[in-house]
XYZ file of C-alpha atoms in Angstrom:
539
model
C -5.155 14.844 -35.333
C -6.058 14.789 -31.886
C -8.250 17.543 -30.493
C -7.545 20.115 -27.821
C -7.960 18.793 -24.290
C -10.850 21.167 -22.680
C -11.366 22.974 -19.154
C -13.866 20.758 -17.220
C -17.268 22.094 -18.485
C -16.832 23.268 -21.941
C -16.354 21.288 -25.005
C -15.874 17.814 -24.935
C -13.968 16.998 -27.372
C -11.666 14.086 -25.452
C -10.678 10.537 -27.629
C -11.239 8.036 -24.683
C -12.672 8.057 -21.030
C -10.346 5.664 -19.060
C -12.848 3.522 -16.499
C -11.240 2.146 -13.034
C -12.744 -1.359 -12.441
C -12.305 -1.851 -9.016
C -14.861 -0.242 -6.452
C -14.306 2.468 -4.041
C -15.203 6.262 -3.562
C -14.825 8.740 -6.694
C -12.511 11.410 -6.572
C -13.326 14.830 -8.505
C -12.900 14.374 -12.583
C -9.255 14.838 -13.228
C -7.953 15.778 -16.635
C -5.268 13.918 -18.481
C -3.665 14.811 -21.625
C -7.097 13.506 -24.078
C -9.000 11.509 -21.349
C -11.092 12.265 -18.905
C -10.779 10.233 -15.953
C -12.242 8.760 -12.933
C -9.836 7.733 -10.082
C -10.617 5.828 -6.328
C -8.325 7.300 -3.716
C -6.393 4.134 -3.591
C -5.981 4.008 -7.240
C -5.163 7.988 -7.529
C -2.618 7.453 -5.478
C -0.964 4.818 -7.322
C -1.233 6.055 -11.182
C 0.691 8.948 -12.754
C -0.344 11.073 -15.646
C 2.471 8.634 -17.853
C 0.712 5.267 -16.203
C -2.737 3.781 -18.118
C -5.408 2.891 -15.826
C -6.400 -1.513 -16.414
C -9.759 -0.970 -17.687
C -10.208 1.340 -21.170
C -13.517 2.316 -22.642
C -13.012 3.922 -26.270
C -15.475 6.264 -26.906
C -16.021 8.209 -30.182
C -15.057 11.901 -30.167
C -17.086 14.704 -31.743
C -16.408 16.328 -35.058
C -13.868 19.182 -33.661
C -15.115 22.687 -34.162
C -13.422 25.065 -36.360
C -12.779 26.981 -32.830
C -10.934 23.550 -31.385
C -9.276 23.535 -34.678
C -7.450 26.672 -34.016
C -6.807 26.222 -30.415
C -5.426 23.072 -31.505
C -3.153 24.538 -34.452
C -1.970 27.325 -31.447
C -2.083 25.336 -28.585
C 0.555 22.228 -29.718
C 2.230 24.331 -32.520
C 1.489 22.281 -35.440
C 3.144 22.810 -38.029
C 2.880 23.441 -41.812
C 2.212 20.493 -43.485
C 0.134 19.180 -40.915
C -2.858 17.080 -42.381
C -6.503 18.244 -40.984
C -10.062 17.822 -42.023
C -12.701 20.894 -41.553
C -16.355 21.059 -41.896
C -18.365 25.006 -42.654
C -20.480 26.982 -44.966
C -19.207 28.622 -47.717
C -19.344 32.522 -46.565
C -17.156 34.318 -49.302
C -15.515 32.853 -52.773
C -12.162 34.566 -54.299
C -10.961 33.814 -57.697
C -7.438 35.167 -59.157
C -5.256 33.715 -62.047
C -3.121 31.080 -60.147
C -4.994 30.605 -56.930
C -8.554 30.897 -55.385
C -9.085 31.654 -51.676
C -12.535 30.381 -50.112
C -13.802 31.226 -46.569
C -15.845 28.936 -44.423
C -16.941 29.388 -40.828
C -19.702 26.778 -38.821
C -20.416 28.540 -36.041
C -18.396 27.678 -33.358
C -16.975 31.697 -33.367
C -16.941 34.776 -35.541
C -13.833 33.922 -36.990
C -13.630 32.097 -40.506
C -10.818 29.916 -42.153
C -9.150 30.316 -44.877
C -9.340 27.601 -47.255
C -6.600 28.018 -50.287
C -6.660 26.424 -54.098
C -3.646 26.093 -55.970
C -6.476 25.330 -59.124
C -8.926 28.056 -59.659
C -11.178 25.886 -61.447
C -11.881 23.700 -58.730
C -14.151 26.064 -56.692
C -15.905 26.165 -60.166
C -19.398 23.967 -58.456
C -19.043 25.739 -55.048
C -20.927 28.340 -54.302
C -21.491 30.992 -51.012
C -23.923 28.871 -48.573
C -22.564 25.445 -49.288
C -21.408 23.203 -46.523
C -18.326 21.167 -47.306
C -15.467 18.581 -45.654
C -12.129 19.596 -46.855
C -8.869 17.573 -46.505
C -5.603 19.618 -46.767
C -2.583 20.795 -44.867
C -2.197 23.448 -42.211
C -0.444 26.580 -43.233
C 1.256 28.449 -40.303
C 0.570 32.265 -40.752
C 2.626 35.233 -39.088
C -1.017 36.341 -37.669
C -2.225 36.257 -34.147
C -5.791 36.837 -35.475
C -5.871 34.193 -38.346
C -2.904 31.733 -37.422
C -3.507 29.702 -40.359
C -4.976 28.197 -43.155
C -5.887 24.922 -44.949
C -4.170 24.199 -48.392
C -6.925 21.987 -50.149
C -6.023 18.703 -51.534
C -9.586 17.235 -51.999
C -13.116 18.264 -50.985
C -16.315 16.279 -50.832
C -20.240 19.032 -51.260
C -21.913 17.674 -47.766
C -25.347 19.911 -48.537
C -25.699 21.937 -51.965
C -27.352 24.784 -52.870
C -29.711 25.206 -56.413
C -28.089 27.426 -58.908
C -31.359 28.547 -59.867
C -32.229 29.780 -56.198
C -29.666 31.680 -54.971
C -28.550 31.723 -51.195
C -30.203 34.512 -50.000
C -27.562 35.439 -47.612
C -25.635 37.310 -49.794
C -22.084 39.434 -48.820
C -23.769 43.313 -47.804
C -25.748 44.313 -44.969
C -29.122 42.981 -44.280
C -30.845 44.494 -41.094
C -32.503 42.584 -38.452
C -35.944 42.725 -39.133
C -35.243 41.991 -42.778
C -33.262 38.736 -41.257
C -36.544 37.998 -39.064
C -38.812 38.734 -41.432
C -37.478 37.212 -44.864
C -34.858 34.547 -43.777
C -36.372 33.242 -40.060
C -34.936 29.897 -40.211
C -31.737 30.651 -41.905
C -31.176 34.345 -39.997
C -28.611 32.511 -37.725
C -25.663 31.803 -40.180
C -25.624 35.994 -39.896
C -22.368 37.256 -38.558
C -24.483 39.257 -36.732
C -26.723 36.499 -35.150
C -24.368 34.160 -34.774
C -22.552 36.383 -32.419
C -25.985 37.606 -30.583
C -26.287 33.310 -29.762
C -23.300 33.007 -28.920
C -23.134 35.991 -26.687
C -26.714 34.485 -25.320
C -25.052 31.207 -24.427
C -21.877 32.545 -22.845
C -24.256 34.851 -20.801
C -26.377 32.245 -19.440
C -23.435 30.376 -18.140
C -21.763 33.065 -16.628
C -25.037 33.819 -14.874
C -25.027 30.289 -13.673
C -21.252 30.571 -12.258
C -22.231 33.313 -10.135
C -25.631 31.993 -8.413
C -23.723 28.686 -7.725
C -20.888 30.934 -6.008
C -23.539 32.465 -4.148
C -24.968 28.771 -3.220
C -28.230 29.495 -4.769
C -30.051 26.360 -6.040
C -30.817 25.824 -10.000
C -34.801 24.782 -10.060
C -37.347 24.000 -12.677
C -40.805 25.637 -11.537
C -43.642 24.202 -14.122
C -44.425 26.162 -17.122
C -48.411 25.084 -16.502
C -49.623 26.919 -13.396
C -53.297 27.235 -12.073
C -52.453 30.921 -10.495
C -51.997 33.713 -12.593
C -48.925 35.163 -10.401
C -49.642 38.868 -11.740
C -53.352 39.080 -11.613
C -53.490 41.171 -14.698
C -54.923 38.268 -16.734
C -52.688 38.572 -19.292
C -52.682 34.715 -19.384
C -52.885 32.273 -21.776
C -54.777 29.545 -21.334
C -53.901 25.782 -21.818
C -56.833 23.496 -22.866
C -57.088 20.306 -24.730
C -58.825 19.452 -27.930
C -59.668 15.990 -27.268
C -61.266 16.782 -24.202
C -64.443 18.770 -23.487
C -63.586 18.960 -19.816
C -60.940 20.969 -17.890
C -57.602 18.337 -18.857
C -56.345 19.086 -15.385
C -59.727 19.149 -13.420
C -59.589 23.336 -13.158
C -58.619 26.014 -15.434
C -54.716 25.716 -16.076
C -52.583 28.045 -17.742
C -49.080 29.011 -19.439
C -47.064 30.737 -16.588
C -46.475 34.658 -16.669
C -43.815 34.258 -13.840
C -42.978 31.430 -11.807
C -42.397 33.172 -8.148
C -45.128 31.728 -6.718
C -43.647 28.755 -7.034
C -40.366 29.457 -6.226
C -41.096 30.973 -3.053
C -42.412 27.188 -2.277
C -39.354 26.381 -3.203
C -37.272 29.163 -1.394
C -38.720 27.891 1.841
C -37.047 24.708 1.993
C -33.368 25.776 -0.127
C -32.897 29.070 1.452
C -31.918 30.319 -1.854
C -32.940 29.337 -5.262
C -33.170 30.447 -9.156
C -34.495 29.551 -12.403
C -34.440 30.775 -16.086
C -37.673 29.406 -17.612
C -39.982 30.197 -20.366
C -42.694 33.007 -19.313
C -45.834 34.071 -21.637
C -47.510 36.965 -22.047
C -50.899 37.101 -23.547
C -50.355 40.940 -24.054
C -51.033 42.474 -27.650
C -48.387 45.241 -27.503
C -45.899 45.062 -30.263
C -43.571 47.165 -28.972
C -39.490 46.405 -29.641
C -39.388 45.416 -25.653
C -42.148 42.781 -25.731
C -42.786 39.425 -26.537
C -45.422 36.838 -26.047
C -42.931 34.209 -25.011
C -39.738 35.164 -23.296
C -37.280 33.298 -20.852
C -37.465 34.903 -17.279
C -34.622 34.977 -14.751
C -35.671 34.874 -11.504
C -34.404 34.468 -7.479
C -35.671 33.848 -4.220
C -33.790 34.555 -1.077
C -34.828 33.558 2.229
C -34.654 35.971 5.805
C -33.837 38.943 3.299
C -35.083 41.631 5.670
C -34.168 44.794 3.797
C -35.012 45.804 0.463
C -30.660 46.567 -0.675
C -29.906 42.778 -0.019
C -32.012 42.217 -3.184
C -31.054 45.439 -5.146
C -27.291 44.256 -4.492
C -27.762 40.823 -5.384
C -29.024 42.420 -8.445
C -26.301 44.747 -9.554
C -23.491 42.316 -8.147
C -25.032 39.589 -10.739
C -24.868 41.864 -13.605
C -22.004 43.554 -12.625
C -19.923 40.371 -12.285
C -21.400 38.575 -15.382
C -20.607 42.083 -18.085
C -17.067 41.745 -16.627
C -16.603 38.165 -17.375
C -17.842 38.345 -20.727
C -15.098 41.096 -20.736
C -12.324 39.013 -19.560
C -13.351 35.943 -21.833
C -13.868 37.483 -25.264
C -17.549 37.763 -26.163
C -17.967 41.328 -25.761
C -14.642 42.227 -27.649
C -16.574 40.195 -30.501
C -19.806 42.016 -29.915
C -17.988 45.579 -30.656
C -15.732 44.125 -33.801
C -19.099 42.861 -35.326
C -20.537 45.871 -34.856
C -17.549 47.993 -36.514
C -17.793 45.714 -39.384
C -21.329 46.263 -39.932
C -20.915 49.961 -39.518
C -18.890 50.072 -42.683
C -21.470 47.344 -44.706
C -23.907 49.317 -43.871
C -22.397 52.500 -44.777
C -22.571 50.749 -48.508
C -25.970 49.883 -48.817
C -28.017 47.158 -47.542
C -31.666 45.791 -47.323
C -34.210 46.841 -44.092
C -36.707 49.215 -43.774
C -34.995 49.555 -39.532
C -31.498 49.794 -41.052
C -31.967 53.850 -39.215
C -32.538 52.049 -36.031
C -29.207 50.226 -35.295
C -27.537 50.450 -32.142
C -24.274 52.241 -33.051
C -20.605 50.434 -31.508
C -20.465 53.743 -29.707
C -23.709 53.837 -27.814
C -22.607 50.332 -26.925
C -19.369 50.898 -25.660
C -21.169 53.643 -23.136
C -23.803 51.598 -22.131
C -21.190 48.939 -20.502
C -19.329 52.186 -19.030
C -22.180 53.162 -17.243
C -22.998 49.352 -16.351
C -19.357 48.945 -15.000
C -18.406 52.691 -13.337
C -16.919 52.160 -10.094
C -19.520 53.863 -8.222
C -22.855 52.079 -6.733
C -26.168 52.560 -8.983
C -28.289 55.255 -7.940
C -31.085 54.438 -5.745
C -34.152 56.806 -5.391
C -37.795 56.570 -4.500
C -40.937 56.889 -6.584
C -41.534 59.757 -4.466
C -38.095 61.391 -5.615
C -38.026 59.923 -8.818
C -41.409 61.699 -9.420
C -40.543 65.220 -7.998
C -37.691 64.569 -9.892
C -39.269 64.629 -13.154
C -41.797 67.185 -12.328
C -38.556 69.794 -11.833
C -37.036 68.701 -15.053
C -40.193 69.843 -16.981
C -40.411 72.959 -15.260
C -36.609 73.958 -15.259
C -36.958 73.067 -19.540
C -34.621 70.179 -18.876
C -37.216 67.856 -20.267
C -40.403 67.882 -22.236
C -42.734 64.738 -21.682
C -45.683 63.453 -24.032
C -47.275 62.271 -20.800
C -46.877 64.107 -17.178
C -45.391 62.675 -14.042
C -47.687 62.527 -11.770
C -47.837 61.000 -8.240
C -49.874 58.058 -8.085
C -49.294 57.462 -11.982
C -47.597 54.272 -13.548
C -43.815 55.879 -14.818
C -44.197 55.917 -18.559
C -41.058 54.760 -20.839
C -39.984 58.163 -21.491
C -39.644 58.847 -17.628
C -37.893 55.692 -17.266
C -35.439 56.213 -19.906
C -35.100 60.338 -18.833
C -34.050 59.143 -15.569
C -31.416 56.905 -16.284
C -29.919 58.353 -19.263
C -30.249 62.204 -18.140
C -30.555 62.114 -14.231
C -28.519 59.140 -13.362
C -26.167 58.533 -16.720
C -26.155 54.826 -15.734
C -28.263 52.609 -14.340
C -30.812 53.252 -11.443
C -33.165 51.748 -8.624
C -36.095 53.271 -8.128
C -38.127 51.500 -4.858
C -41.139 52.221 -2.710
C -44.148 52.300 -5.190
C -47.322 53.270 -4.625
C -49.183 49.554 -3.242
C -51.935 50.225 -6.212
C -49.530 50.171 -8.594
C -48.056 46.601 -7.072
C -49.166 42.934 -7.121
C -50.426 42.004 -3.894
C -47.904 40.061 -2.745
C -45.540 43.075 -1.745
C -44.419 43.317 1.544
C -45.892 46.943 2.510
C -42.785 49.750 3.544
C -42.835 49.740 7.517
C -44.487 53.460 8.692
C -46.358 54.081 5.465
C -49.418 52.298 6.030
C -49.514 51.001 3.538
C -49.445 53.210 1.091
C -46.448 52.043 -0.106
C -44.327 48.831 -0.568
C -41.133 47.604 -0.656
C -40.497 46.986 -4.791
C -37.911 48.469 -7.229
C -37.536 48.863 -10.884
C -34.294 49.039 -12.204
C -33.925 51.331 -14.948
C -30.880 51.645 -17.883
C -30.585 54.029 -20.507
C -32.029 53.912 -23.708
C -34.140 50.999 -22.479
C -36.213 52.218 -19.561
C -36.787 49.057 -16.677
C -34.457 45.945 -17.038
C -35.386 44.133 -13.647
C -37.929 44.550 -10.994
C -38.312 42.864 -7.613
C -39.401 42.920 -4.214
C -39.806 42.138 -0.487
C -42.967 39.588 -0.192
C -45.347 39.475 2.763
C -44.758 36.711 4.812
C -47.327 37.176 7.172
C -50.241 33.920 6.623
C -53.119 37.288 7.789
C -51.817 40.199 5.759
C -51.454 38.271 2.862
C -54.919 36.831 2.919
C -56.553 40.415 3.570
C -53.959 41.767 0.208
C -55.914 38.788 -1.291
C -59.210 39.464 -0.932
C -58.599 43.690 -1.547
C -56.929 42.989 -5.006
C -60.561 40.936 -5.470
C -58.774 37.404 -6.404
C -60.341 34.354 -5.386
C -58.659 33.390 -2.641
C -59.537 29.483 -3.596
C -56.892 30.073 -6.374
C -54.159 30.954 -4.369
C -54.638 28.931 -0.843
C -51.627 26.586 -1.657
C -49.556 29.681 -2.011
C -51.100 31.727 1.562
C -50.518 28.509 3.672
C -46.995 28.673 3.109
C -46.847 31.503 5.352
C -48.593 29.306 8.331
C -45.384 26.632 8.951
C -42.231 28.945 9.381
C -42.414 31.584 7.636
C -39.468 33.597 7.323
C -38.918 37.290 5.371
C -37.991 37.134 1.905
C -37.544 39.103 -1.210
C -36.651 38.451 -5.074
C -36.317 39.551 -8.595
C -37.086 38.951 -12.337
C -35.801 40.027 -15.150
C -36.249 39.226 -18.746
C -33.152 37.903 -20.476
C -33.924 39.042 -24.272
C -34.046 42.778 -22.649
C -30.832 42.284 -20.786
C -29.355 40.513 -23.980
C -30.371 43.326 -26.444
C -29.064 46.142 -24.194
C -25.617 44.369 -23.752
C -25.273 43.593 -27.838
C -26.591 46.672 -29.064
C -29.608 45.037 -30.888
C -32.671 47.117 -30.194
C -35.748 44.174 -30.732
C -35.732 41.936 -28.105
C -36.679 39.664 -31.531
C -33.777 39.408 -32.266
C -31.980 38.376 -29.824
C -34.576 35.180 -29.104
C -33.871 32.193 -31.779
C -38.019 31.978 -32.695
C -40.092 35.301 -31.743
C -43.657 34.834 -30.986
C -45.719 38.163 -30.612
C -49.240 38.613 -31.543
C -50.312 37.443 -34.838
C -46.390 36.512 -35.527
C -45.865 32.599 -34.901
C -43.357 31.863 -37.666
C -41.966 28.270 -38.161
């Protein structure tokens, strides 16, 4: 069975890649019915899609998916009686007199398949967690949702599992933590989690898509830095154990951001990105930290105003939730979540099971991410007098005060984007002392403010936070030396502002908080395949 041709950039999943021997310039990858192929413009003039090209390279094709599988089955009608082979894990075993019905899924989508036995007795050595190749027949079904099934002729056990050990994955509702904590390595065949990384994946792309739209350029800043970008010294820092010097001549050290560096790189490519690993050597173990995360961040050159950043911002999450609309992922997100509504509603294992994100809190949280209206945008100054009239009017009660001057605390975070603003909100112009000292300073305030927001959502409190940076080579150097850093540390990074400097501005945002506000998962350690906080470094 040949598998279903793909859209440039997804699976690849083609039989044979047809090569052109003759030299001349490429044209852009062209699909043919199975084959991908490469055409010169004399040579794409003269072949049609029913004409092979002289030269043929066979190449072996992938396993298909169980997700090719059906877009196969749908896409070229097969029909009943049609001879496949599937690979999965054994999720659910049913037995009845004359037949037994066994459901397998690999991980490809949420789905399962069907596998049917005209035998009961030969699902007798199977068993839920098993992986197994099956041979059989397709069997067309009147179902948009499950368009078929696989009538078994013969089976071969690819990976077993001990009778004596069960798999521990068993058919009711396990909670996350219980997933991270007992089952860490395994926590992935969940319905649950396998729709969280799939949900990751399709996210990342889609955030991809719309930075090369916007011609921003990909980069790879280094993970080992010799700056510490936030000067909070929540660093970590990298030595080696067969040497009793410095391995890199100075103190080196696991980056906490890479701007720095990509404001080297912003002043030669205008505009560029990256999602890289960050660490934090931070010993909070709150559900919205982690010790190592993966950081999205952007650099835009001769930004002059603090909105061309905020709207780069909210266009970039605004266009990425409505393609994950449009293609599926969030639709899977929400039927997951119904389904593990009603496990859970029958008992389950978890000591957080109370702390689930319900599909309706969900559902509003990507209203308020999508209404047709711009997100709010207030100042510190506002946000704070804000608060202040909330607690006197009885409209809020804080554990902590707002106070001008003061840090916003979580709870004033969350108040004012879940009870002020009902969506999501910018909040810009912080005090300086509460900013790294690369902030460009507000014009008029002297100083006492600068040019920075925090975007704030619901239920989670701040979600991204970025800036204007001072590009002037003299300002920067005096920020320097009043934040008390040694300037020695940071020359490479002050004498980019001596040849051309230009204004410039950019964000960052951690993509395990963006990923557990969109799926409803309320750890950010669960939405990260390996979690490292403090004391934690499983596996």
């Amino acid at each position: 069975m040949t598998a279903c041709a793909p859209r440039i950039g997804r699976h690849i999943v083609s039989r044979r890649i047809r090569l052109i021997s003759r030299p001349g310039p490429v044209q852009p990858l062209k699909i043919w019915r199975g084959s991908l192929v490469y055409l010169t413009k004399t040579q794409s003039a003269r072949y049609s899609s029913t004409q092979s090209p002289a030269a043929t390279l066979e190449l072996a094709p992938l396993p298909p998916t169980l997700k090719q599988k059906e877009a196969e089955v749908v896409r070229y009608d097969l029909p009943s009686g049609t001879a496949v082979t599937v690979h999965g894990w054994i999720r659910t075993i049913r037995k009845h007199k004359k037949f037994a019905f066994v459901n397998i899924t690999d991980g490809s989508y949420d789905k399962v398949l069907q596998l049917v036995f005209n035998d009961p007795e030969q699902v007798n050595d199977l068993g839920v967690g098993v992986s197994v190749e099956v041979n059989g027949t397709v069997q067309r079904r009147d179902s948009l949702a499950d368009p078929y099934e696989v009538l078994v002729e013969k089976y071969h056990i690819v990976g077993g599992v001990p009778e004596e050990d069960p798999y521990p994955l068993q058919n009711k509702y396990l909670s996350q933590d219980y997933l991270r904590r007992e089952l860490p390595t395994i926590r992935f065949r969940s319905l649950s989690n396998g729709v969280t990384m799939r949900f990751r994946s399709r996210a990342v792309y889609e955030i991809s898509q719309y930075f090369a739209e916007n011609e921003f350029i990909q980069t790879h800043p280094p993970v080992i830095t010799s700056s510490d970008c936030e000067g909070a010294g929540e660093v970590f820092t990298v030595v080696s154990e067969t040497s009793s010097s410095p391995f890199f001549g100075k103190k080196a050290y696991l980056t906490v951001s890479t701007q720095l560096h990509l404001e080297a790189l912003m002043m030669g490519l205008s505009r560029v990105w990256t999602l890289t690993p960050a660490f934090r050597a931070e010993k909070s173990i709150t559900s919205r930290h982690l010790s190592e995360f993966w950081m999205l961040e952007a650099e835009v050159a001769y930004a002059d105003r603090l909105e061309h950043i905020m709207s780069l911002v909210e266009g970039l999450i605004r266009t990425i939730l409505t393609r994950l609309k449009d293609s599926g992922e969030y639709q899977s997100v929400l039927s997951v979540k119904t389904f593990l509504e009603k496990q859970k509603s029958q008992g389950g294992e978890g000591d957080d099971m109370d702390k689930e994100i319900t599909r309706a809190i969900l559902v509003q949280r990507w209203d308020g991410m999508l209404q047709d209206v711009a997100w709010k945008r207030i100042t510190y100054k506002q946000a704070i007098e804000v608060l202040q009239q909330a607690e006197r009017q009885g409209q809020a009660k804080f554990d902590t005060a707002a106070e001008y001057g003061d840090g916003l605390k979580s709870e004033h975070e969350k108040w004012l984007a879940s009870q002020y603003a009902h969506g999501p909100i910018f909040v810009t112009q912080y005090p300086s002392h509460l900013k790294p000292f690369y902030m460009l300073p507000t014009p008029g305030s002297g100083g006492e403010t600068v040019e920075c927001f925090d975007l704030l959502v619901p239920d989670l409190g701040e979600l991204v936070g970025g800036s204007l940076r001072e590009y002037d080579y003299n300002r920067l150097q005096a920020a320097i030396e009043k934040a008390g850093i040694d300037p020695s540390e940071l020359e490479w990074y002050v004498e980019l502002r001596k040849w051309g400097s230009v204004p410039h501005g950019g964000f960052g945002m951690g993509l395990e908080r963006l990923m557990s506000y969109l799926v409803g998962i309320y750890n950010v350690r669960d939405v990260i395949s390996f979690p490292r906080w403090v004391d934690h470094c499983v596996c």
